[in-house]
Amino acid sequence: MSEIALKGLTKRFDDGTLAVEDLNLEIGDGELMILVGPSGCGKTTALRMIAGLEEISDGELWIDGELVNDFPPKHRDIAMVFQNYALYPHMTVRQNMSFGLEQAKVDKDEIARKVKETAEILDLTEHLDRRPGQLSGGQRQRVAMGRAIVRDPKAFLMDEPLSNLDAKLRTQMRTELARIQNQLGTTTVYVTHDQIEAMTLGDRVAVMRRGILQQVASPRELYEQPANLFVAGFMGSPAINLLTAQVESDTLRSPLGDVALDRRLRDALEHGDRTDRVIIGLRPEHLQDAALTERMPDGTVTFSGEVSVLEAMGAEYYAHFDLGDQTSVSEAIDPSHDAEGDPVGRRHGNDLVARLPINSDVHEGNSIKLWFEPGHLHVFDPESGRRLTEAKA
Amino acid sequence: MSATSATLGRTPPRRRSLLRQAMPGIAWWAICGLVALMFLFPLAMVVLTVLKTSSEAAATPPHYLPQHLSGQNFRALSNADIWKYVINSAGVALGTVVGTVIVATLAGYGFARYRFPGRTLLFLGSLMTLMVPFQALLTPLYSVLVFLHLANSLIGLTLVYITFQLPFSLFVMRNAFAEIPQEIEDAAAMDGASTLATLRRVMVPVAKPAVVTVALFAFFSAWNEFLAALIFLSDQSRYTLPVFLTTLVTGKLGAINWGLLEAGVVVTIVPCLVIFLLLQRYYVRGLMSGAVR
């Protein structure tokens, strides 16, 4: 077990591409740190720099109090689980798991004991003499984990280890992975583009975009207090509703209705670069069905909208409302305009979504009355994308 | 993209079924049988000729089936000390296999994995030597071997064979290594393996079909090669099998001893056939490498 510290870590490729820029991150002993972001955000490059598979252009990498910038991978004592598992296809499960220990010249009996123990933890005992080609996706994934665990390294690095599994198995393995990491208490850096994985697995989550770290915080803090528009849009499914709003004396005029400026909102506006226009963010679960509410709290904002699309999710509805063009968020800061493969809900700026309980009397094409508490509004600077408000949870 | 591949994926079965409709199963069997016969007939004739006596083998018109089975041709071959030439050929062929596999593996790995200035140019340059006729290089190569004091030696001949095998072998090995996902090599690095250990314990075993293909090609070409051996070897005791056979076949007044010649051909064919049958599953996979992802 050990601590990992990234100090100003930068990766510049030969063609001049800046993949990671001035990354500062401290990962505590036994912590599970998630690096999350859309494709091309630099998270895998950062992981490969920690692994020693990618040269560090600038900055310092410390593992267990030792500067390891120039150490080859084998001298860093860390294990990695790859996205496609990268098992040795010509070796059995047992040989795959033994390989690292053999390279470290560990005694044969000791190798056999460790492989047996690890196989038991991962429920692989009966597959030890099979080759990867004879295993299912889930079993291969466990072998890849086993190959890392058996070495008892200072840290695990995991590069989207669940992305090749089907949805059901992914959920199952996610739980399994959390259990194993908890049991072993090994420092882990886990890369994913799946925000659900990030939210459910991580002790802390580092959100990256275009090579730059956006925010590091606990999953809950990231969700409730996103540092900027990108983080707000990236975390949460369905994605947060982002709308433009005008500031007029004591009122915030939004497409959802006028919101009286209270002290919190007034303070927020004072911190912004502009005083006339802001972007407001509202999570879909903070929009409530008025028909199901007996008594609305004071100061709530109500509005009516026609349901354009209704998605029945089983336990709840995602109701979409078309708000017209007036509300689009600028492309420069809209997270839905990121690199290809960006898992951010690709919602247009004129689309509003509400998560409503399954007992809501809601139908496509019908109008419905919704309300929200202004305390749930996030206010963002339209120029920098910075969050200006301290949001109510 | 997916729509395109789906359409492409569906086309071949449709075409196959149309062909099948147009031609009944028995016609397929007939065509395949005919093609097989075309290839197998000469082989059958070789074997049948070996079993004939000299006079029967030279008879006009020829008999297809031997009237008296005879081991006379094999006995004559044995008396002519054929095993010495088999050993010469085997030594040259195995030397070519080992040399070609080692050099092509190391160079193929280098071309596939390392980035260095002039990489593409060097690779294309080595492939271009495939386009130069073999015969055109024999004289300069002979001069080189004389300079190295390796003319009229089996080691010199082996080096020449390795030289001619390398462009194709390099191409196969480079493609095979390039096809192995980088992550497998990264995983070995993370497991603490050195470059040499990664190559020996991971990359080469994974690329085994390509290695077998290269080895088979090297063996076959060295075992069967005639012209270079004829030119480079002047001492009869160092002759390889194909060259030795030419010294055997001519009888009185230039008549060809067909039975003896075909017995020599059988001795030449058998090792190739055995090796090919043993390793053909790797061989096919090696040739296919890079063709389909």
XYZ file of C-alpha atoms in Angstrom:
686
model
C 0.000 0.000 0.000
C 1.199 3.480 -0.691
C 0.446 7.035 -1.607
C 0.704 8.358 -5.126
C 1.329 12.028 -5.822
C 1.149 13.668 -9.226
C 2.794 17.082 -9.227
C 2.323 19.167 -12.352
C 2.296 16.017 -14.498
C 2.315 16.914 -18.183
C 2.349 14.793 -21.326
C 3.243 16.355 -24.640
C 3.391 13.970 -27.598
C 5.967 14.286 -30.383
C 3.404 15.898 -32.687
C 2.898 18.641 -30.097
C -0.441 17.363 -28.762
C -0.834 18.228 -25.106
C -2.597 15.161 -23.703
C -2.267 16.002 -20.003
C -1.515 19.455 -18.684
C -0.202 20.285 -15.233
C -2.064 17.509 -13.423
C -1.870 17.770 -9.652
C -3.407 14.924 -7.678
C -2.695 13.247 -4.376
C -4.023 9.736 -3.916
C -4.056 8.546 -0.330
C -2.969 5.190 1.008
C -5.691 2.633 0.260
C -7.823 5.165 -1.575
C -9.790 4.351 -4.730
C -9.362 7.357 -6.982
C -11.397 7.516 -10.156
C -10.184 9.419 -13.216
C -13.246 10.167 -15.283
C -13.907 12.158 -18.417
C -14.948 11.840 -22.044
C -12.804 10.107 -24.666
C -9.592 11.974 -25.368
C -9.592 13.838 -22.043
C -6.165 12.448 -21.075
C -7.235 10.089 -18.304
C -5.671 6.972 -19.831
C -2.493 8.881 -20.691
C -2.279 9.995 -17.065
C -2.709 6.383 -15.932
C -0.046 5.167 -18.365
C 2.343 7.791 -17.023
C 1.767 6.458 -13.511
C 2.361 2.940 -14.842
C 5.595 3.926 -16.546
C 4.282 2.961 -19.970
C 4.301 6.581 -21.111
C 7.188 8.952 -20.618
C 6.476 11.982 -18.443
C 7.127 15.228 -20.366
C 7.068 17.442 -17.315
C 6.249 17.305 -13.619
C 6.916 14.775 -10.898
C 5.441 11.423 -10.002
C 5.891 10.177 -6.453
C 4.976 6.676 -5.326
C 5.361 5.787 -1.691
C 7.533 8.828 -1.070
C 9.902 8.047 -3.931
C 10.325 10.075 -7.122
C 9.747 7.483 -9.846
C 9.744 9.573 -13.049
C 12.627 7.618 -14.535
C 11.754 4.187 -13.141
C 10.709 1.539 -15.667
C 7.360 -0.144 -14.944
C 8.936 -3.165 -13.257
C 10.629 -1.001 -10.638
C 7.456 0.860 -9.687
C 5.808 -2.210 -8.111
C 2.366 -1.465 -9.434
C -0.056 -3.710 -11.300
C -2.395 -2.769 -14.085
C -5.679 -4.138 -15.366
C -6.226 -3.311 -19.029
C -9.432 -2.493 -20.862
C -9.147 -5.568 -23.119
C -7.665 -7.622 -20.230
C -4.417 -8.224 -22.186
C -4.166 -11.811 -20.962
C -1.418 -13.951 -22.466
C -3.484 -16.104 -24.839
C -1.023 -19.017 -24.978
C -0.840 -19.413 -21.205
C -3.313 -21.001 -18.811
C -4.978 -18.945 -16.098
C -2.418 -20.308 -13.636
C 0.493 -19.326 -15.902
C -1.024 -15.901 -16.522
C -1.211 -15.281 -12.795
C 2.244 -16.735 -12.100
C 4.079 -14.813 -14.814
C 4.676 -11.625 -12.812
C 5.856 -13.553 -9.764
C 8.201 -15.666 -11.913
C 9.739 -12.496 -13.299
C 10.281 -11.333 -9.723
C 12.049 -14.678 -9.052
C 9.615 -15.655 -6.308
C 10.001 -19.180 -4.981
C 7.875 -21.758 -6.871
C 6.005 -22.986 -3.801
C 5.254 -19.424 -2.815
C 3.934 -18.712 -6.330
C 1.680 -21.775 -6.167
C 0.347 -20.701 -2.765
C -0.341 -17.124 -3.852
C -2.027 -18.187 -7.096
C -4.242 -20.617 -5.168
C -5.224 -17.951 -2.622
C -5.981 -15.354 -5.288
C -7.949 -17.839 -7.369
C -10.080 -18.560 -4.316
C -10.772 -14.861 -3.725
C -11.851 -14.477 -7.350
C -13.646 -17.819 -7.654
C -11.272 -18.978 -10.381
C -9.986 -22.207 -8.820
C -11.739 -24.518 -11.262
C -10.521 -22.511 -14.265
C -6.826 -22.451 -13.376
C -5.814 -24.865 -16.122
C -7.873 -23.271 -18.861
C -6.660 -20.796 -21.406
C -8.198 -17.309 -21.771
C -9.878 -18.347 -25.023
C -11.910 -20.927 -23.112
C -13.269 -18.395 -20.601
C -16.246 -16.050 -20.665
C -15.817 -12.265 -20.613
C -16.485 -12.065 -16.889
C -14.013 -14.843 -16.108
C -11.331 -13.192 -18.252
C -11.925 -9.971 -16.411
C -11.419 -11.799 -13.105
C -8.190 -13.374 -14.391
C -6.939 -9.900 -15.312
C -7.782 -8.795 -11.772
C -6.122 -11.916 -10.389
C -2.931 -11.227 -12.296
C -2.790 -7.845 -10.583
C -3.832 -8.999 -7.102
C -1.470 -11.987 -6.919
C 1.559 -9.720 -7.018
C 0.418 -7.783 -3.954
C 1.669 -4.508 -5.465
C 1.821 -1.050 -3.949
C -1.044 0.087 -6.167
C -3.518 -1.072 -8.778
C -4.079 0.842 -11.972
C -7.277 -0.009 -13.818
C -7.996 1.207 -17.320
C -11.727 0.877 -17.960
C -11.674 -2.748 -16.787
C -15.424 -3.234 -17.075
C -16.083 -1.580 -20.411
C -15.954 -4.804 -22.434
C -18.635 -6.517 -20.354
C -22.344 -6.482 -21.044
C -24.517 -4.226 -18.904
C -25.662 -6.886 -16.418
C -22.210 -8.361 -15.879
C -20.733 -4.897 -15.587
C -23.011 -4.085 -12.666
C -22.183 -7.407 -11.029
C -18.426 -6.983 -11.509
C -18.597 -3.397 -10.279
C -19.914 -4.614 -6.945
C -17.351 -7.428 -6.911
C -14.543 -5.009 -7.654
C -15.628 -2.660 -4.880
C -15.708 -5.621 -2.456
C -12.220 -6.808 -3.437
C -10.693 -3.339 -3.271
C -12.273 -2.871 0.140
C -10.978 -6.231 1.310
C -7.420 -5.653 0.077
C -7.245 -1.946 0.867
C -4.759 -1.365 -1.939
C -4.369 2.124 -3.376
C -6.177 2.120 -6.715
C -6.372 4.504 -9.641
C -9.334 3.626 -11.811
C -9.988 5.159 -15.207
C -13.469 5.190 -16.683
C -15.685 7.268 -18.920
C -18.761 5.868 -17.213
C -19.993 8.329 -14.633
C -22.073 5.657 -12.892
C -18.927 3.622 -12.270
C -17.211 6.766 -11.066
C -20.026 7.665 -8.689
C -20.495 4.178 -7.264
C -16.895 3.013 -6.929
C -14.738 5.974 -6.088
C -13.707 7.307 -2.722
C -12.895 10.417 -4.706
C -13.377 11.260 -8.357
C -11.133 13.398 -10.541
C -12.952 14.793 -13.560
C -10.779 15.584 -16.572
C -11.472 17.409 -19.784
C -9.086 18.083 -22.651
C -6.095 17.133 -20.523
C -6.982 19.468 -17.693
C -8.248 18.434 -14.278
C -11.624 20.056 -13.662
C -12.407 18.987 -10.112
C -11.433 16.394 -7.517
C -14.004 15.576 -4.889
C -16.142 12.847 -3.380
C -18.853 11.574 -5.733
C -21.528 13.314 -3.701
C -19.714 16.632 -3.659
C -19.120 16.429 -7.409
C -22.814 15.897 -7.981
C -24.036 18.502 -5.564
C -21.335 21.108 -5.942
C -19.865 20.807 -9.431
C -17.016 23.244 -9.996
C -18.170 24.198 -13.459
C -20.618 23.577 -16.267
C -18.609 20.648 -17.610
C -18.584 18.732 -14.330
C -22.255 19.557 -13.771
C -23.124 18.222 -17.195
C -20.878 15.181 -17.013
C -22.006 13.850 -13.660
C -25.580 12.674 -13.453
C -27.917 10.791 -15.721
C -30.060 12.175 -17.184
C -27.788 15.196 -17.414
C -28.457 18.397 -15.557
C -30.769 20.930 -17.253
C -28.755 23.972 -18.308
C -30.652 27.085 -19.306
C -29.772 30.704 -19.907
C -31.357 33.292 -17.648
C -31.412 37.094 -17.577
C -30.808 39.127 -14.445
C -33.198 42.041 -14.012
C -32.865 44.020 -10.785
C -34.176 41.616 -8.106
C -35.327 38.881 -10.439
C -33.762 36.065 -12.412
C -35.827 35.659 -15.573
C -35.562 32.042 -16.698
C -37.567 30.001 -19.229
C -39.024 28.189 -16.221
C -40.336 31.367 -14.646
C -39.092 34.296 -12.619
C -36.999 33.568 -9.571
C -36.701 36.185 -6.869
C -33.045 36.825 -6.046
C -32.397 35.736 -2.479
C -29.151 36.326 -0.624
C -27.507 33.149 -1.981
C -28.240 34.038 -5.600
C -27.290 37.683 -5.105
C -23.917 36.630 -3.617
C -23.408 34.302 -6.542
C -24.034 37.023 -9.107
C -21.537 39.290 -7.390
C -18.839 36.656 -7.988
C -19.563 36.406 -11.711
C -17.963 38.247 -14.592
C -21.325 39.354 -15.948
C -24.268 40.742 -14.090
C -26.888 40.625 -16.821
C -26.871 37.000 -17.943
C -26.084 33.644 -16.305
C -26.583 29.969 -16.925
C -28.736 28.136 -14.459
C -28.543 24.402 -13.791
C -31.265 22.255 -12.311
C -31.054 18.489 -11.795
C -33.954 16.524 -13.356
C -34.912 15.091 -9.947
C -35.431 18.579 -8.550
C -38.356 19.174 -10.878
C -41.511 17.960 -9.133
C -44.976 17.073 -10.365
C -47.342 19.669 -8.877
C -50.271 17.242 -9.096
C -48.563 14.933 -6.619
C -47.649 17.670 -4.153
C -50.056 18.496 -1.377
C -48.309 21.596 -0.138
C -45.482 23.343 -1.930
C -42.794 25.029 0.173
C -42.668 28.828 0.203
C -40.872 30.542 -2.660
C -41.199 27.665 -5.124
C -41.326 28.386 -8.826
C -44.046 26.704 -10.849
C -44.397 26.381 -14.580
C -46.320 24.340 -17.145
C -44.910 22.539 -20.124
C -45.991 20.134 -22.818
C -44.335 16.712 -22.645
C -42.552 16.139 -25.986
C -41.046 12.733 -25.205
C -41.798 10.400 -22.323
C -39.398 7.614 -21.360
C -40.797 5.033 -18.939
C -37.822 3.670 -16.979
C -39.782 1.211 -14.851
C -39.540 2.898 -11.469
C -39.812 6.413 -12.876
C -40.428 8.541 -15.945
C -38.030 10.798 -17.790
C -40.284 13.503 -19.164
C -38.795 15.763 -21.829
C -40.060 19.281 -22.587
C -39.251 21.357 -25.645
C -38.445 24.909 -24.595
C -37.646 26.465 -27.987
C -34.415 28.137 -29.094
C -34.253 30.930 -26.585
C -32.505 28.848 -23.935
C -29.580 27.229 -25.759
C -26.357 27.193 -23.859
C -23.308 28.393 -25.766
C -21.265 25.657 -27.453
C -18.051 26.783 -25.854
C -19.115 25.672 -22.431
C -21.858 23.187 -23.136
C -20.526 19.783 -22.037
C -22.566 18.057 -24.676
C -20.236 19.506 -27.308
C -17.193 17.565 -26.206
C -15.060 14.975 -27.964
C -16.684 12.133 -29.857
C -17.830 9.293 -27.671
C -18.639 11.697 -24.901
C -21.110 9.894 -22.681
C -22.664 13.139 -21.505
C -26.360 13.009 -22.248
C -26.541 14.610 -25.665
C -29.329 16.956 -24.785
C -29.924 20.039 -26.800
C -29.968 23.339 -25.036
C -33.680 23.673 -25.663
C -34.568 20.357 -24.031
C -35.621 20.123 -20.415
C -35.943 16.802 -18.632
C -37.678 15.930 -15.387
C -37.497 12.699 -13.383
C -40.994 12.035 -12.258
C -42.371 9.222 -10.107
C -44.143 6.401 -11.915
C -47.488 7.403 -10.367
C -47.411 10.768 -12.173
C -50.314 11.178 -14.544
C -48.130 12.170 -17.461
C -48.613 11.523 -21.186
C -46.817 12.571 -24.337
C -48.393 15.678 -25.851
C -50.152 16.636 -22.610
C -49.292 19.633 -20.533
C -48.111 19.150 -16.975
C -47.440 21.548 -14.126
C -44.037 21.291 -12.456
C -42.326 23.147 -9.635
C -38.857 23.497 -8.138
C -37.211 25.150 -5.179
C -34.855 28.011 -6.141
C -32.440 26.643 -3.554
C -31.692 23.789 -5.906
C -30.597 26.087 -8.704
C -26.942 26.146 -9.629
C -25.805 29.385 -11.198
C -22.875 29.342 -13.622
C -20.860 32.110 -15.176
C -21.698 32.103 -18.910
C -18.172 33.121 -19.921
C -15.938 30.835 -17.846
C -18.485 28.165 -16.973
C -17.543 28.485 -13.290
C -20.229 27.670 -10.700
C -21.125 30.757 -8.726
C -23.581 29.385 -6.207
C -23.299 27.266 -3.111
C -26.108 24.863 -3.983
C -28.609 23.385 -1.601
C -28.372 19.583 -1.630
C -20.813 2.159 -40.968
C -22.657 -0.609 -39.214
C -25.243 -0.645 -41.965
C -22.486 -1.068 -44.550
C -20.807 -3.921 -42.722
C -24.166 -5.598 -42.152
C -24.844 -5.504 -45.869
C -21.376 -6.791 -46.677
C -21.787 -9.515 -44.101
C -24.974 -10.743 -45.671
C -23.801 -10.820 -49.285
C -21.527 -13.916 -49.374
C -24.115 -16.423 -48.029
C -26.635 -15.132 -50.572
C -24.119 -15.591 -53.389
C -23.220 -19.046 -52.086
C -26.804 -20.115 -51.959
C -27.357 -18.893 -55.536
C -24.328 -20.873 -56.706
C -25.557 -23.875 -54.798
C -28.932 -23.558 -56.462
C -27.317 -23.310 -59.874
C -25.062 -26.317 -59.332
C -26.042 -29.514 -57.514
C -23.842 -31.058 -54.843
C -22.640 -33.842 -57.100
C -21.249 -31.309 -59.600
C -19.231 -29.733 -56.793
C -17.810 -33.107 -55.916
C -16.944 -33.739 -59.548
C -15.108 -30.410 -59.933
C -13.227 -30.779 -56.658
C -12.343 -34.373 -57.507
C -11.012 -33.327 -60.910
C -8.827 -30.598 -59.423
C -7.505 -33.022 -56.784
C -6.785 -35.566 -59.500
C -4.778 -33.012 -61.487
C -2.496 -32.492 -58.501
C -2.355 -36.066 -57.286
C -1.821 -37.802 -60.649
C 1.864 -36.781 -61.055
C 2.536 -37.805 -57.445
C 0.886 -41.173 -58.015
C 2.945 -41.665 -61.163
C 6.143 -40.951 -59.209
C 5.290 -43.545 -56.571
C 4.203 -46.135 -59.141
C 7.356 -45.627 -61.213
C 9.545 -46.181 -58.159
C 7.975 -49.598 -57.678
C 8.768 -50.698 -61.258
C 11.963 -52.336 -62.487
C 14.292 -50.190 -64.644
C 13.157 -51.822 -67.887
C 9.495 -51.497 -67.000
C 9.955 -47.840 -65.998
C 11.555 -47.121 -69.393
C 8.982 -49.113 -71.408
C 7.203 -47.519 -74.360
C 4.271 -47.181 -74.295
C 4.424 -46.780 -70.492
C 2.485 -49.021 -68.107
C 0.633 -47.093 -65.482
C 0.636 -49.910 -62.932
C 3.802 -51.919 -62.165
C 3.570 -55.528 -63.310
C 6.193 -56.681 -60.803
C 6.745 -54.783 -57.555
C 10.447 -54.074 -57.140
C 12.602 -52.448 -54.429
C 15.509 -52.275 -56.856
C 15.430 -48.458 -57.206
C 15.663 -47.819 -53.455
C 18.495 -50.358 -53.171
C 20.356 -48.566 -55.966
C 19.854 -45.227 -54.228
C 21.147 -46.643 -50.981
C 24.199 -48.037 -52.734
C 24.857 -44.599 -54.205
C 25.245 -43.294 -50.632
C 22.146 -41.112 -50.796
C 22.012 -40.688 -47.013
C 25.170 -38.564 -47.088
C 23.350 -36.109 -49.385
C 20.192 -36.287 -47.316
C 22.264 -35.240 -44.317
C 23.840 -32.390 -46.334
C 20.391 -31.183 -47.402
C 18.962 -31.570 -43.912
C 21.860 -29.613 -42.425
C 21.460 -26.778 -44.909
C 17.665 -26.744 -44.544
C 17.721 -26.762 -40.735
C 20.458 -24.126 -40.685
C 18.335 -21.989 -42.990
C 15.286 -22.476 -40.755
C 17.137 -21.543 -37.564
C 18.941 -18.579 -39.132
C 15.857 -17.246 -40.876
C 13.591 -17.614 -37.850
C 16.037 -15.882 -35.514
C 16.843 -12.969 -37.800
C 13.264 -12.513 -39.091
C 11.845 -12.648 -35.553
C 14.210 -10.046 -34.154
C 13.972 -7.782 -37.189
C 10.201 -8.237 -37.514
C 9.747 -7.301 -33.861
C 11.931 -4.252 -34.333
C 10.026 -3.095 -37.411
C 6.667 -3.738 -35.756
C 7.309 -2.121 -32.398
C 10.140 0.393 -32.503
C 9.939 3.776 -34.118
C 13.218 4.887 -35.618
C 14.187 7.184 -38.493
C 13.984 5.441 -41.866
C 11.910 2.559 -40.529
C 9.456 2.449 -43.438
C 12.204 3.003 -46.004
C 14.292 0.161 -44.604
C 11.318 -2.171 -44.498
C 10.261 -1.356 -48.044
C 13.890 -1.660 -49.137
C 14.094 -5.165 -47.739
C 10.834 -6.080 -49.467
C 12.102 -4.699 -52.766
C 14.789 -7.369 -52.862
C 11.926 -9.782 -53.538
C 11.581 -8.157 -56.934
C 15.170 -8.812 -57.996
C 15.435 -12.162 -59.799
C 17.234 -14.771 -57.752
C 19.503 -15.696 -60.676
C 20.704 -12.101 -61.084
C 22.202 -12.133 -57.608
C 24.014 -15.450 -57.840
C 27.208 -14.125 -59.368
C 27.685 -11.228 -56.910
C 26.825 -13.556 -54.038
C 29.379 -16.055 -55.275
C 32.007 -13.295 -55.213
C 31.013 -12.441 -51.641
C 31.281 -16.086 -50.590
C 34.723 -16.399 -52.234
C 35.806 -13.283 -50.372
C 34.553 -14.799 -47.092
C 36.210 -18.149 -47.924
C 32.773 -19.748 -47.810
C 32.457 -20.790 -51.454
C 31.944 -24.525 -51.920
C 30.784 -24.836 -48.300
C 27.426 -25.797 -46.848
C 27.633 -22.910 -44.364
C 28.037 -20.472 -47.265
C 25.064 -22.021 -49.060
C 23.007 -21.784 -45.854
C 23.836 -18.077 -45.564
C 22.748 -17.542 -49.175
C 19.440 -19.305 -48.503
C 18.864 -17.232 -45.358
C 19.495 -14.077 -47.379
C 16.889 -15.051 -49.949
C 14.349 -16.123 -47.343
C 14.583 -12.983 -45.242
C 12.404 -10.465 -47.153
C 9.326 -12.698 -47.151
C 9.989 -13.926 -43.591
C 10.489 -10.393 -42.344
C 7.193 -9.375 -43.918
C 5.330 -12.235 -42.229
C 6.914 -11.713 -38.806
C 6.494 -7.952 -38.842
C 2.775 -8.325 -39.635
C 2.349 -10.988 -36.982
C 3.930 -8.839 -34.274
C 2.090 -5.716 -35.399
C -1.161 -7.602 -34.993
C -0.543 -8.467 -31.326
C -2.258 -5.815 -29.182
C 0.191 -3.399 -27.573
C -1.536 -4.033 -24.237
C -0.191 -7.601 -24.105
C 3.318 -6.252 -24.287
C 2.447 -3.534 -21.775
C 1.047 -6.207 -19.462
C 4.340 -8.094 -19.665
C 6.224 -4.877 -18.904
C 3.953 -4.295 -15.881
C 4.628 -7.893 -14.820
C 8.302 -7.013 -14.717
C 9.457 -8.802 -17.870
C 12.491 -7.440 -19.709
C 12.289 -6.833 -23.468
C 14.007 -10.147 -24.175
C 11.770 -12.037 -21.723
C 8.705 -10.389 -23.264
C 9.845 -11.451 -26.726
C 10.750 -14.987 -25.689
C 7.881 -15.795 -23.341
C 5.039 -13.694 -24.704
C 5.465 -12.302 -28.201
C 7.034 -15.296 -29.984
C 4.611 -17.867 -28.494
C 1.664 -15.650 -29.442
C 3.091 -15.294 -32.959
C 3.743 -19.044 -33.223
C 1.680 -19.557 -36.417
C 3.805 -16.948 -38.184
C 7.014 -18.496 -36.847
C 5.902 -21.892 -38.154
C 5.030 -20.401 -41.546
C 8.447 -18.774 -41.815
C 10.169 -21.987 -40.717
C 8.207 -24.114 -43.206
C 8.899 -21.801 -46.110
C 12.580 -21.657 -45.208
C 12.760 -25.445 -44.927
C 10.949 -26.150 -48.177
C 12.898 -23.647 -50.226
C 16.289 -24.736 -48.840
C 15.462 -28.440 -49.115
C 14.299 -28.178 -52.722
C 16.656 -25.494 -54.061
C 18.796 -26.580 -56.987
C 20.395 -23.753 -58.957
C 22.347 -21.983 -56.192
C 23.518 -25.320 -54.793
C 24.695 -26.386 -58.233
C 26.645 -23.143 -58.706
C 28.094 -22.707 -55.213
C 29.080 -26.327 -54.528
C 31.852 -27.880 -56.587
C 32.893 -30.735 -54.319
C 30.516 -33.679 -54.911
C 30.698 -34.841 -51.294
C 28.971 -31.555 -50.323
C 26.153 -31.797 -52.827
C 22.630 -31.390 -51.601
C 19.920 -33.867 -52.567
C 18.549 -32.099 -55.699
C 22.060 -31.689 -57.140
C 23.002 -35.259 -56.286
C 19.915 -36.539 -58.106
C 21.154 -35.011 -61.374
C 24.339 -37.060 -61.124
C 22.312 -40.241 -60.757
C 19.708 -40.103 -63.431
C 21.789 -40.277 -66.567
C 22.320 -43.839 -67.775
C 24.059 -45.256 -70.882
C 23.972 -43.005 -73.974
C 22.118 -40.289 -72.028
C 19.107 -42.486 -71.260
C 17.296 -41.447 -68.114
C 16.892 -44.007 -65.359
C 13.344 -43.007 -64.468
C 12.916 -45.473 -61.616
C 16.037 -44.259 -59.845
C 15.164 -40.613 -60.439
C 11.645 -41.051 -59.027
C 13.024 -42.941 -56.026
C 15.196 -39.889 -55.325
C 12.152 -37.662 -55.763
C 10.226 -39.751 -53.207
C 13.070 -39.405 -50.690
C 12.959 -35.661 -51.317
C 9.197 -35.369 -50.992
C 8.618 -37.444 -47.865
C 10.153 -35.057 -45.268
C 8.310 -32.093 -46.812
C 5.029 -33.973 -46.738
C 5.435 -35.128 -43.137
C 6.444 -31.694 -41.866
C 3.689 -29.973 -43.786
C 1.006 -32.336 -42.523
C 2.212 -32.001 -38.938
C 2.314 -28.216 -38.982
C -0.293 -27.244 -41.557
C -2.797 -25.848 -39.051
C -0.222 -23.282 -37.900
C 0.855 -22.674 -41.468
C -2.631 -21.705 -42.631
C -3.133 -19.450 -39.598
C 0.254 -17.825 -40.219
C -0.563 -17.024 -43.810
C -3.927 -15.617 -42.779
C -2.422 -13.365 -40.111
C -3.309 -9.774 -40.766
C -5.874 -10.717 -43.391
C -8.852 -10.700 -41.072
C -9.377 -8.763 -37.885
